[in-house]
mmCIF file of C-alpha atoms in Angstrom:
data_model
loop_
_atom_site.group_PDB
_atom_site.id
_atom_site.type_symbol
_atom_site.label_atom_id
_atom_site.label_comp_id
_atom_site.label_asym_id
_atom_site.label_seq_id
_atom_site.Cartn_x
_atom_site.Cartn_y
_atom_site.Cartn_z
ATOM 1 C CA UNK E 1 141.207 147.110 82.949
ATOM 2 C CA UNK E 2 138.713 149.644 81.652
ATOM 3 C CA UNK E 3 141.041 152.206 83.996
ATOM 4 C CA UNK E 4 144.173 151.418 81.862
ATOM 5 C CA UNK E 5 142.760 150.206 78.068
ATOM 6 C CA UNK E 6 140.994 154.229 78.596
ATOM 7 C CA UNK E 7 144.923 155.788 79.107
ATOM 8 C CA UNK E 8 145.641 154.414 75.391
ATOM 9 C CA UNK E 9 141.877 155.302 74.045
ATOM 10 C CA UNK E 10 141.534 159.858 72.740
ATOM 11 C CA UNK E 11 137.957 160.697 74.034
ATOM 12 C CA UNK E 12 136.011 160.677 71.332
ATOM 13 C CA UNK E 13 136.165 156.786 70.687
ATOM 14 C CA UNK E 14 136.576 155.736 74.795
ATOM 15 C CA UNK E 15 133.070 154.696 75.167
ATOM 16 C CA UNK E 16 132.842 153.020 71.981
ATOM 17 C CA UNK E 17 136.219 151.278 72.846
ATOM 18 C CA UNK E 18 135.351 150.065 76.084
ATOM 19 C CA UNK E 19 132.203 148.982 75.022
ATOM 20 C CA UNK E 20 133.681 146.552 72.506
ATOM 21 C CA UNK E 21 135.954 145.203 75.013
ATOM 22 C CA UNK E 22 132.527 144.060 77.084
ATOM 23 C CA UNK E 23 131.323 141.982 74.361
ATOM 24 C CA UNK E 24 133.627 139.154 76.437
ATOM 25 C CA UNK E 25 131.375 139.724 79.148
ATOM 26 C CA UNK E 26 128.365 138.289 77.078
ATOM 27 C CA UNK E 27 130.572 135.449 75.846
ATOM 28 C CA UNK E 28 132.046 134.454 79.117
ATOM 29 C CA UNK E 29 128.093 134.293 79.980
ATOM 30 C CA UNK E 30 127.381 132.043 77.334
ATOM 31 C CA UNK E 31 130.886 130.352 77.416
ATOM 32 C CA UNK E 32 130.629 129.355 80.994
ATOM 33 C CA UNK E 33 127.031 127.298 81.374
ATOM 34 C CA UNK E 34 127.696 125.885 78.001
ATOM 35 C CA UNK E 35 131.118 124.182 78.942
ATOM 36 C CA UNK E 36 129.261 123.411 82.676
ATOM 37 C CA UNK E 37 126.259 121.108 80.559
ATOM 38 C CA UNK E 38 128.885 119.140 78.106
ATOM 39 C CA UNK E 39 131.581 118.767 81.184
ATOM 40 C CA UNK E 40 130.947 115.096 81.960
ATOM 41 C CA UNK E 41 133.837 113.938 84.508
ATOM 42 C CA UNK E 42 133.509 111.724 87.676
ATOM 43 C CA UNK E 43 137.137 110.008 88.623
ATOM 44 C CA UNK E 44 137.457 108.533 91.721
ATOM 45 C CA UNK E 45 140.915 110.077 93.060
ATOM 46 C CA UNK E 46 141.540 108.598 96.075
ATOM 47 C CA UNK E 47 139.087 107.800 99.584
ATOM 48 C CA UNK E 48 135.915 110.111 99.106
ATOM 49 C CA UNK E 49 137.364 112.185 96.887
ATOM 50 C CA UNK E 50 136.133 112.687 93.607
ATOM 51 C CA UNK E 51 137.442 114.706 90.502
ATOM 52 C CA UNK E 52 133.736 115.541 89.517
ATOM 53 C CA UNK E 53 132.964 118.088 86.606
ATOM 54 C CA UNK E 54 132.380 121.148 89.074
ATOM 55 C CA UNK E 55 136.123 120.796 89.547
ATOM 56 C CA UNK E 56 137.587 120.335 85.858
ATOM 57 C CA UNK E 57 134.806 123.445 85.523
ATOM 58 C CA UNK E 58 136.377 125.809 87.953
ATOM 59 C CA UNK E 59 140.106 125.133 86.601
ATOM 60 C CA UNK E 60 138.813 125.511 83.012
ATOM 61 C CA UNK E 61 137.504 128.924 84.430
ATOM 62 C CA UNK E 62 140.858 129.587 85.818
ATOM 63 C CA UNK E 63 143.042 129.751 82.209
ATOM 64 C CA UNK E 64 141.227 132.985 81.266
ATOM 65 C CA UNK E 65 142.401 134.592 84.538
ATOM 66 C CA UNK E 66 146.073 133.247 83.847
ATOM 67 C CA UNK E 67 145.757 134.449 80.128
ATOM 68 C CA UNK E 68 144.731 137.873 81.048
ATOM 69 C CA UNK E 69 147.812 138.030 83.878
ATOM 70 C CA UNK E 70 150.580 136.975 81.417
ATOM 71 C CA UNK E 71 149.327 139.205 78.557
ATOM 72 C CA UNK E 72 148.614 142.419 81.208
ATOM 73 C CA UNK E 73 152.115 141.487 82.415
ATOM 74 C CA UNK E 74 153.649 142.057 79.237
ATOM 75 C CA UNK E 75 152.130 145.629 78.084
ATOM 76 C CA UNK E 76 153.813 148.867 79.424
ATOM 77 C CA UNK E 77 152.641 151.133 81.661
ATOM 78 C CA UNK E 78 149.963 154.134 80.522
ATOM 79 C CA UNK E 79 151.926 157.187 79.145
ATOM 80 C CA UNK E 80 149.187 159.378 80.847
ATOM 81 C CA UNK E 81 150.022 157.701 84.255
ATOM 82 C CA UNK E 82 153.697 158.274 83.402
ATOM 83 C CA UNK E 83 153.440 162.184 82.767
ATOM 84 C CA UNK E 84 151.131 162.443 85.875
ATOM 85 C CA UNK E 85 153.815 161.155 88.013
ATOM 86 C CA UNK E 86 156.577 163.485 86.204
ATOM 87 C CA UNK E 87 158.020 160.524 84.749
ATOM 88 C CA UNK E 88 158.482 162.001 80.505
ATOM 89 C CA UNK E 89 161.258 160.522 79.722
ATOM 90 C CA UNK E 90 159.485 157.116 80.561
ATOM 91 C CA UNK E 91 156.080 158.207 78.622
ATOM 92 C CA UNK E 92 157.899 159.048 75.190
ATOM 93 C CA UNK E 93 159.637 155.693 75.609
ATOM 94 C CA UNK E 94 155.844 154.178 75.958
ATOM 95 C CA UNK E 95 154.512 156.230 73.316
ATOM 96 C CA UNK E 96 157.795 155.658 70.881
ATOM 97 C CA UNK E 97 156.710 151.843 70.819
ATOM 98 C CA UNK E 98 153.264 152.873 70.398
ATOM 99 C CA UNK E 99 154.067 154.886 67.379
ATOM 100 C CA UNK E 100 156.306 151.957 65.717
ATOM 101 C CA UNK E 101 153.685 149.160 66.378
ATOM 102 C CA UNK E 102 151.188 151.384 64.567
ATOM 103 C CA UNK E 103 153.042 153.387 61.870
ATOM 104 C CA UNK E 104 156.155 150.992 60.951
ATOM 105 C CA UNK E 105 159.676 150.611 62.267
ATOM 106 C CA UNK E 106 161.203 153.291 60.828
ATOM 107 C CA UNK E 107 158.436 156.252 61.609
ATOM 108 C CA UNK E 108 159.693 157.539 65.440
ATOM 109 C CA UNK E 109 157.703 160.446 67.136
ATOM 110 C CA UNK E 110 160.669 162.660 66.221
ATOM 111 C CA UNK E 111 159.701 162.260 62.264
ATOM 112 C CA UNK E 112 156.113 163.001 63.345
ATOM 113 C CA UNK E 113 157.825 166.226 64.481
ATOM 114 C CA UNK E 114 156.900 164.811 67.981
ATOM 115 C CA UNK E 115 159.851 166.343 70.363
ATOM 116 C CA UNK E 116 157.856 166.802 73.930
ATOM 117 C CA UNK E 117 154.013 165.789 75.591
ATOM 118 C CA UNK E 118 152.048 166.915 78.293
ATOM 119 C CA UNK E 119 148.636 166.749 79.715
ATOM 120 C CA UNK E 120 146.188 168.685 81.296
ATOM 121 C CA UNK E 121 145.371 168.697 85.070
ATOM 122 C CA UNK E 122 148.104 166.865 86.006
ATOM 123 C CA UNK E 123 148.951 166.857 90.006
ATOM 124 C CA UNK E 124 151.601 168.720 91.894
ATOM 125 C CA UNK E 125 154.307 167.296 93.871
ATOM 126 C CA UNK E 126 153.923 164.063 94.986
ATOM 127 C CA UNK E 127 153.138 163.711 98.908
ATOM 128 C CA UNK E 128 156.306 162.088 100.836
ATOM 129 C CA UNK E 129 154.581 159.632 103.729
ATOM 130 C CA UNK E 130 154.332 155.966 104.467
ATOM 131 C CA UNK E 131 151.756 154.285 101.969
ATOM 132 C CA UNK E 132 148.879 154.394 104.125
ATOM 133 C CA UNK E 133 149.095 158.474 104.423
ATOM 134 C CA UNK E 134 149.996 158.798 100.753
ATOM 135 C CA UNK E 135 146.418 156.526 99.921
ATOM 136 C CA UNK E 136 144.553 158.470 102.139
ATOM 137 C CA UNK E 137 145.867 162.226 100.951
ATOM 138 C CA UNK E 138 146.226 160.918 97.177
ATOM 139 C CA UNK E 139 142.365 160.417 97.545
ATOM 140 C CA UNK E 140 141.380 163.144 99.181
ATOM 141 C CA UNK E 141 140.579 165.372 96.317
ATOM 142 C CA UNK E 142 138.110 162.907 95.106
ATOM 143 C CA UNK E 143 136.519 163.960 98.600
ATOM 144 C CA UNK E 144 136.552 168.197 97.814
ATOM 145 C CA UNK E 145 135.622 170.597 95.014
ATOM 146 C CA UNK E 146 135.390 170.202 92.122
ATOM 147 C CA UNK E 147 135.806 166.186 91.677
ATOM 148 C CA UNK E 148 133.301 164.991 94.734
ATOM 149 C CA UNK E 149 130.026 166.338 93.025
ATOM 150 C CA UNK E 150 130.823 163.667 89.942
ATOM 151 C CA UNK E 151 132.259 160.991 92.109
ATOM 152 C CA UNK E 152 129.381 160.675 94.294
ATOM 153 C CA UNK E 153 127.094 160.758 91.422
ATOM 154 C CA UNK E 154 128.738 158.356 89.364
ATOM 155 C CA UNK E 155 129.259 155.481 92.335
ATOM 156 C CA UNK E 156 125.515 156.280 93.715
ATOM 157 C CA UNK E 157 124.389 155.203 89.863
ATOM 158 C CA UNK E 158 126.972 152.844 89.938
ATOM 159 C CA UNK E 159 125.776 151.019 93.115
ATOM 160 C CA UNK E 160 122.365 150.779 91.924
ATOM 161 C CA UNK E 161 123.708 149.383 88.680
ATOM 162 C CA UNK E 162 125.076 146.728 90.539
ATOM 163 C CA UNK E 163 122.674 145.700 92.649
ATOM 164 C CA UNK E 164 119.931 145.236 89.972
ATOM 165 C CA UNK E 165 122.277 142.869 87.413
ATOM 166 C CA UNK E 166 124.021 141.114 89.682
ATOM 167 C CA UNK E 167 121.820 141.354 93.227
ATOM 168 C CA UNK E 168 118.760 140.338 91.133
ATOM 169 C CA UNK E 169 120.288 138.921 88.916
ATOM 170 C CA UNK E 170 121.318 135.865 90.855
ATOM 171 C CA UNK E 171 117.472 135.732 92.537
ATOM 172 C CA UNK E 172 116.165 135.480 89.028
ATOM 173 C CA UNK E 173 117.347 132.106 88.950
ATOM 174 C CA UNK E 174 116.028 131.005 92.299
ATOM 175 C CA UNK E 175 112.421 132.829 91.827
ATOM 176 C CA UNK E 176 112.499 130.967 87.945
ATOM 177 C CA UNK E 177 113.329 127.433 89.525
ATOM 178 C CA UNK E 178 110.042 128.012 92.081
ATOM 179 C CA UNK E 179 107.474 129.016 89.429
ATOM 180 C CA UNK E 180 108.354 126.410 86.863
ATOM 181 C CA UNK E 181 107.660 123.748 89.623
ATOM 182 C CA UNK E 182 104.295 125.652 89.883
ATOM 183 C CA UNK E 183 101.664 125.006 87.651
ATOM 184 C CA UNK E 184 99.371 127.657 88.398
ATOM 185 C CA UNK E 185 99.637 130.967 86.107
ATOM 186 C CA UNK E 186 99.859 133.764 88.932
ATOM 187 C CA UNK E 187 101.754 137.026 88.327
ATOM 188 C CA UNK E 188 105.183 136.200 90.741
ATOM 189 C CA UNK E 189 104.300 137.945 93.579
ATOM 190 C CA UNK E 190 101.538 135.797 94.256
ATOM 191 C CA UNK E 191 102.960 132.832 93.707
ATOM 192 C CA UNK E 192 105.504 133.982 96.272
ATOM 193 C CA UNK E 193 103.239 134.972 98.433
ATOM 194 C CA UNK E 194 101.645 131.531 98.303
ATOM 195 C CA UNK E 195 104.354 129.124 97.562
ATOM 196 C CA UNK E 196 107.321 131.019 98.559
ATOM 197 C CA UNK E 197 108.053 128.989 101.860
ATOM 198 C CA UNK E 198 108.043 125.454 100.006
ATOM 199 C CA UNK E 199 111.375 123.900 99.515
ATOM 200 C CA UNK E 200 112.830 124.178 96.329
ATOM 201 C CA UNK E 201 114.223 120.974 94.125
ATOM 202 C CA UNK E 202 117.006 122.339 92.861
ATOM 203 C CA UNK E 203 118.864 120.925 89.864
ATOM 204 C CA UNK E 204 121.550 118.096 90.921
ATOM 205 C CA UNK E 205 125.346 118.634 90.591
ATOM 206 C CA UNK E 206 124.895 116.811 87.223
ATOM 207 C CA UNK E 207 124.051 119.790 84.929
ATOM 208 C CA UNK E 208 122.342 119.982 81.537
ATOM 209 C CA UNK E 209 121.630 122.410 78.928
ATOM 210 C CA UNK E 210 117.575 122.362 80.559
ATOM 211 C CA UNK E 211 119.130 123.190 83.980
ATOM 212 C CA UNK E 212 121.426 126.665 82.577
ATOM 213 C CA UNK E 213 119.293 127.495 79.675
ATOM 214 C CA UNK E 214 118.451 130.400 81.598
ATOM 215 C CA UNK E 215 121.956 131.318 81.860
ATOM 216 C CA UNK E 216 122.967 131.101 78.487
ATOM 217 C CA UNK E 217 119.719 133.223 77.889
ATOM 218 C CA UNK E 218 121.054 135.346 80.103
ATOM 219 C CA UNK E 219 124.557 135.645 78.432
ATOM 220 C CA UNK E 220 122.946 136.399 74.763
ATOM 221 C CA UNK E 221 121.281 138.853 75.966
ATOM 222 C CA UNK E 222 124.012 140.701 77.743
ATOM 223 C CA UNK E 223 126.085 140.307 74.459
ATOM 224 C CA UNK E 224 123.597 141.242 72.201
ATOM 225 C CA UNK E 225 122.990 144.934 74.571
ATOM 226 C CA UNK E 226 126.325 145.264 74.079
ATOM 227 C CA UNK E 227 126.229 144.640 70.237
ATOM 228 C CA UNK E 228 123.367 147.412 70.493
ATOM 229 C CA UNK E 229 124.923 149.566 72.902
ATOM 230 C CA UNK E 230 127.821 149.992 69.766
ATOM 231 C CA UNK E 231 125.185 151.232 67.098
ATOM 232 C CA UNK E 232 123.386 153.610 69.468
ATOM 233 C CA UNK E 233 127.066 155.099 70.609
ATOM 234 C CA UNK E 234 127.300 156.244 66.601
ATOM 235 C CA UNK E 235 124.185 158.625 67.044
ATOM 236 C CA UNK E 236 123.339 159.180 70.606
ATOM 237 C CA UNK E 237 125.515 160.495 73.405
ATOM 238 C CA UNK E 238 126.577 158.341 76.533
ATOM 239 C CA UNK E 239 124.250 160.050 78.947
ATOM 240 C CA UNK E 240 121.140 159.391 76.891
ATOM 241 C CA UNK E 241 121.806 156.295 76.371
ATOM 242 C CA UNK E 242 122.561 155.451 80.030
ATOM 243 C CA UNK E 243 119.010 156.704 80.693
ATOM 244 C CA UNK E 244 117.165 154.903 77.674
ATOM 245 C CA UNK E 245 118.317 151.437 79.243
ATOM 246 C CA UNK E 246 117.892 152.639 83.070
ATOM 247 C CA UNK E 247 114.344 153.799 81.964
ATOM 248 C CA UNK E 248 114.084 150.357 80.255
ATOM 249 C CA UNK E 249 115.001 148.267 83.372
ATOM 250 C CA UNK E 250 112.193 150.539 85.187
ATOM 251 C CA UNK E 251 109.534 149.914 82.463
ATOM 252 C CA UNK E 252 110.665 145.983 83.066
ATOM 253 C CA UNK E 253 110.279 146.126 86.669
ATOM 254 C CA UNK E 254 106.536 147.652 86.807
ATOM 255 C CA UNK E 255 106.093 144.630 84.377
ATOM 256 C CA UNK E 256 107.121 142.051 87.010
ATOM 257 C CA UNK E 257 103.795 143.190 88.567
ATOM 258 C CA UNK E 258 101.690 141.578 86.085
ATOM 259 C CA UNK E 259 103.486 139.044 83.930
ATOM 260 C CA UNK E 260 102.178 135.996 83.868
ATOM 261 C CA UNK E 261 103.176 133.516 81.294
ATOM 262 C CA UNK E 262 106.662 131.498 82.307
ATOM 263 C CA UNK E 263 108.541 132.776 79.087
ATOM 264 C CA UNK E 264 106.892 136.358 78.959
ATOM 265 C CA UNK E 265 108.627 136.167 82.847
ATOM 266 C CA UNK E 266 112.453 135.172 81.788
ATOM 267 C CA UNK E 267 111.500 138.370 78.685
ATOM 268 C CA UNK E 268 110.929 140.691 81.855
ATOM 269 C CA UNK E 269 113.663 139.631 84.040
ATOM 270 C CA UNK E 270 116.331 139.522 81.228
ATOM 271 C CA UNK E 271 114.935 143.417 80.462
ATOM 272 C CA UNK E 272 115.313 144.285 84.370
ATOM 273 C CA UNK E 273 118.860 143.196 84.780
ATOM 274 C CA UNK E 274 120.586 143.294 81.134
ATOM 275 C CA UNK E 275 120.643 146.904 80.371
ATOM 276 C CA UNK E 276 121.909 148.246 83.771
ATOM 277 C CA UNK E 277 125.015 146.011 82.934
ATOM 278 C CA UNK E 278 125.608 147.640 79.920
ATOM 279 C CA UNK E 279 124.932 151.090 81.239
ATOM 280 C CA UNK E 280 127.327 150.191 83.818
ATOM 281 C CA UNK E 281 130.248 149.985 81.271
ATOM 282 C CA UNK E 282 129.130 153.248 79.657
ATOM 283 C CA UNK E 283 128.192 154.493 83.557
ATOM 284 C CA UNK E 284 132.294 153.771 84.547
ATOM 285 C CA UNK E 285 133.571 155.794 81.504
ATOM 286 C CA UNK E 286 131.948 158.820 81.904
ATOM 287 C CA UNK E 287 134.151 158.488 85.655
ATOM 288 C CA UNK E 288 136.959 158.289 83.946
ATOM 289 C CA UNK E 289 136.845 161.460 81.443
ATOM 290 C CA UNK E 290 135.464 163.630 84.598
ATOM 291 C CA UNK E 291 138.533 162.643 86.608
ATOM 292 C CA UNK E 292 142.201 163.108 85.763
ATOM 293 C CA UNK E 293 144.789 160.677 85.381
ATOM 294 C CA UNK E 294 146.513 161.014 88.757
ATOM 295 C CA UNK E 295 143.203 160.148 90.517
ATOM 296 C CA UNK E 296 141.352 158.186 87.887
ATOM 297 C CA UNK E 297 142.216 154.772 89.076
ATOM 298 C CA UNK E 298 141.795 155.574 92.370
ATOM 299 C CA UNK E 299 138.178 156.755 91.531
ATOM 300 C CA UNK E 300 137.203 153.792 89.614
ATOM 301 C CA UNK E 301 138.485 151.476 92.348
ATOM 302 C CA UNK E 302 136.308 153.368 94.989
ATOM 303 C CA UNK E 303 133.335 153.272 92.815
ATOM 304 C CA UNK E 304 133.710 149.897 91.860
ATOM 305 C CA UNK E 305 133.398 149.209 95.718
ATOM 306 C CA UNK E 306 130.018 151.104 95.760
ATOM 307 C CA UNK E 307 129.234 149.005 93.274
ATOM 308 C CA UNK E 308 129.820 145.499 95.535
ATOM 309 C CA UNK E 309 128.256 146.997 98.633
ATOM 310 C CA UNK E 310 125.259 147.474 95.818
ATOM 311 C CA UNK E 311 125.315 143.797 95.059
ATOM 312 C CA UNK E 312 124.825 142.873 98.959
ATOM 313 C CA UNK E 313 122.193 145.289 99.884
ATOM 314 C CA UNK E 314 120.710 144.304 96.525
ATOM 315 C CA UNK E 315 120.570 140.947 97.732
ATOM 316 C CA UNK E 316 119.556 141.367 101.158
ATOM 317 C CA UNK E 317 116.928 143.555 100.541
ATOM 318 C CA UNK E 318 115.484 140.660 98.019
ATOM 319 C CA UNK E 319 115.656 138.343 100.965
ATOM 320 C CA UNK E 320 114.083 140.266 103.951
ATOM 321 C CA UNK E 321 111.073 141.436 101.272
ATOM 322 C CA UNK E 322 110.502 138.733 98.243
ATOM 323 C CA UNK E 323 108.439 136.592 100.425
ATOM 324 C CA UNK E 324 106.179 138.949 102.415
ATOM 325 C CA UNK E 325 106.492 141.957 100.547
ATOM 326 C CA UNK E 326 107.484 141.592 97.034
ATOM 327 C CA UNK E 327 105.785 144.366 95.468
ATOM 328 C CA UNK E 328 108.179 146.462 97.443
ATOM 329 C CA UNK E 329 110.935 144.358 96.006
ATOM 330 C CA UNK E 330 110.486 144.553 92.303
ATOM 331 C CA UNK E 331 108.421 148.329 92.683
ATOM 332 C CA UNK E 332 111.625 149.244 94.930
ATOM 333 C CA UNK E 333 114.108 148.259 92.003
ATOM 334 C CA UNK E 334 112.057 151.068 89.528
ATOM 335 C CA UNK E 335 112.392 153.751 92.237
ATOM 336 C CA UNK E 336 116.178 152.824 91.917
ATOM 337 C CA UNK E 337 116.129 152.724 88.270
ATOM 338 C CA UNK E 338 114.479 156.292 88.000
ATOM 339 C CA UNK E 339 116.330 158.185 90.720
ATOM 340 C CA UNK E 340 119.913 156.636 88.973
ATOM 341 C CA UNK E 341 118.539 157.889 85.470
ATOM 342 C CA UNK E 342 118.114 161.632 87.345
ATOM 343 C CA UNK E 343 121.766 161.554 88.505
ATOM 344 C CA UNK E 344 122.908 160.553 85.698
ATOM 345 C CA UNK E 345 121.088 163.192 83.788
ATOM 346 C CA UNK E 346 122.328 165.500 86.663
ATOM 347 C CA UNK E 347 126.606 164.579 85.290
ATOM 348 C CA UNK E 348 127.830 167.322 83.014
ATOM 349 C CA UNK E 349 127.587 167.013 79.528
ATOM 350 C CA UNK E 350 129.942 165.629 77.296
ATOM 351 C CA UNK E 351 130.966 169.327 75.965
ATOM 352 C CA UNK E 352 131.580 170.671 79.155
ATOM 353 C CA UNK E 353 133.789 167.255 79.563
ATOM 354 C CA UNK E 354 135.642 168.416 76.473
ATOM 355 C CA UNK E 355 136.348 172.408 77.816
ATOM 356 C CA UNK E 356 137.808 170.539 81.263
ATOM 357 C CA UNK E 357 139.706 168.213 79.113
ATOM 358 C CA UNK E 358 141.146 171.274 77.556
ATOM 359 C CA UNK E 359 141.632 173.047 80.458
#
């Protein structure tokens, strides 16, 4: 989605764009444990089987996804991806509804004196072989000079992104549930270190607003980074910001070393995972202005995979370490933090993005 909203979006306001967009991530946070803690439903169907709230939860979770499909379905294809395929009679058609949605039915392109469009960097011919050749060559130049420098950069910074807000982010939960059954006031690796093998009583199936107030926590403060993330775009540039919240999440993870107090604890945590999500957003578009359109989708796709493989190393690192070693866990996560900061810092800047824009 960020791939394709970015086609329609002139570089100046792309971050700033796609940023707004991620405001529905915070909201779908907040949207989702709210509707789980008022969802009261427990019909017997038939035998054992049981329409309980966790399923009238998951289909309510499903309409967004069916929303999204039918609206996506309906809007045209990118005029950028059209001209990088050497299809311009198709992107002036694209960009002729564009221009009447926003100017009026009777303004066309050719009263704008618009007669012809182009882009830079576009690809050669297209490669004739079966599908699985044509992926494999089509991606290739992600691979060589001068694209693989940024591309390896970008999905290195991405996977660490990843792993911290959504690897730790779903351990938060499980190391919160242990120390509030604790009533000793121990920084959390030595709880862990003393209570970490008890068994947990986790909240039943029958949810409240006590059992995902952490979650909706969670979700305000993801939409309030965002919210930030939107008034630091209008005076500071991508890259810094990136390494403000990166630098942040560090700070917050040396913090886990000490922290004490339960709500001083969920403070930390939030500050450890929130901001890499946001910087992820910001992270993603500075992949798609370094790459052109032919191979931007591609790029984001591949990254985006970095970014999963993040998640599960993320998570199994957590597991093998938390209990015996969690120092190295939480002190492991700021040596992430700081080495993504340095390759982000290490990207070109967004001027020299401009001169290969206009190249």
């Amino acid at each position: 989605m960020q791939t394709y909203l970015s086609e329609f979006t002139k570089f100046s306001l792309r971050p700033k764009v796609l940023n707004y967009v991620s405001y529905a991530i915070g909201l779908s946070m907040i949207y989702v444990p709210c509707i789980a803690a008022v969802i009261k439903v427990n019909v017997h169907i038939y035998n054992d089987y049981v329409f309980s709230s966790w399923r009238l939860l998951i289909l309510l979770n499903l309409l967004p996804g069916i929303g999204a499909f039918i609206m996506l379905y309906r809007l045209p294809e990118s005029p950028k991806y059209y001209l990088s395929v050497n299809e311009d009679d198709k992107a002036m058609a694209v960009l002729e509804k564009c221009c009447r949605l926003n100017k009026g039915k009777d303004v066309t392109l050719a009263s704008l004196g618009v007669s012809s469009v182009t882009q830079p960097r576009l690809r050669g011919a297209p490669i004739k072989r079966n599908c699985v050749a044509r992926l494999w060559y089509e991606s290739l130049p992600l691979l060589q000079k001068p694209y693989v420098r940024n591309f390896f950069l970008t999905s290195i910074a991405v996977f660490v992104q990843f792993g911290a807000s959504f690897g730790l982010g779903v351990w938060m939960l499980r190391v919160r549930h242990l120390i509030l059954q604790i009533e000793e006031t121990e920084p959390i690796c030595e709880l862990m270190k003393e209570h970490g093998h008890q068994n947990l009583k986790l909240p039943t199936c029958s949810l409240n607003f006590h059992n995902v107030q952490d979650s909706i926590y969670h979700g305000v403060f993801v939409l309030f980074a965002f919210v930030l993330t939107s008034f630091l775009l209008m005076c500071i540039r991508r890259r810094t910001i990136i390494s403000i919240y990166l630098l942040t999440a560090g700070l917050a993870g040396l913090m886990l070393n000490f922290a004490k107090d339960d709500t001083l604890i969920l403070i930390v945590f939030l500050t450890l995972i929130v901001p890499p999500i946001c910087s992820l957003r910001l992270t993603v578009s500075l992949l798609i202005d370094l790459i052109p359109t032919h191979l931007r989708g591609k790029a984001v796709a591949l990254c985006l995979i970095f970014g999963r493989a993040g998640v599960l190393t993320s998570s199994m690192f957590i597991g093998y370490t938390l209990r015996q070693h969690c120092y190295v866990t939480f002190n492991g996560f700021v040596l992430a933090m700081i080495a993504a900061m340095i390759l982000i810092l290490l990207l070109p800047s967004e001027s020299k993005m401009m001169d290969n824009l206009s190249k």
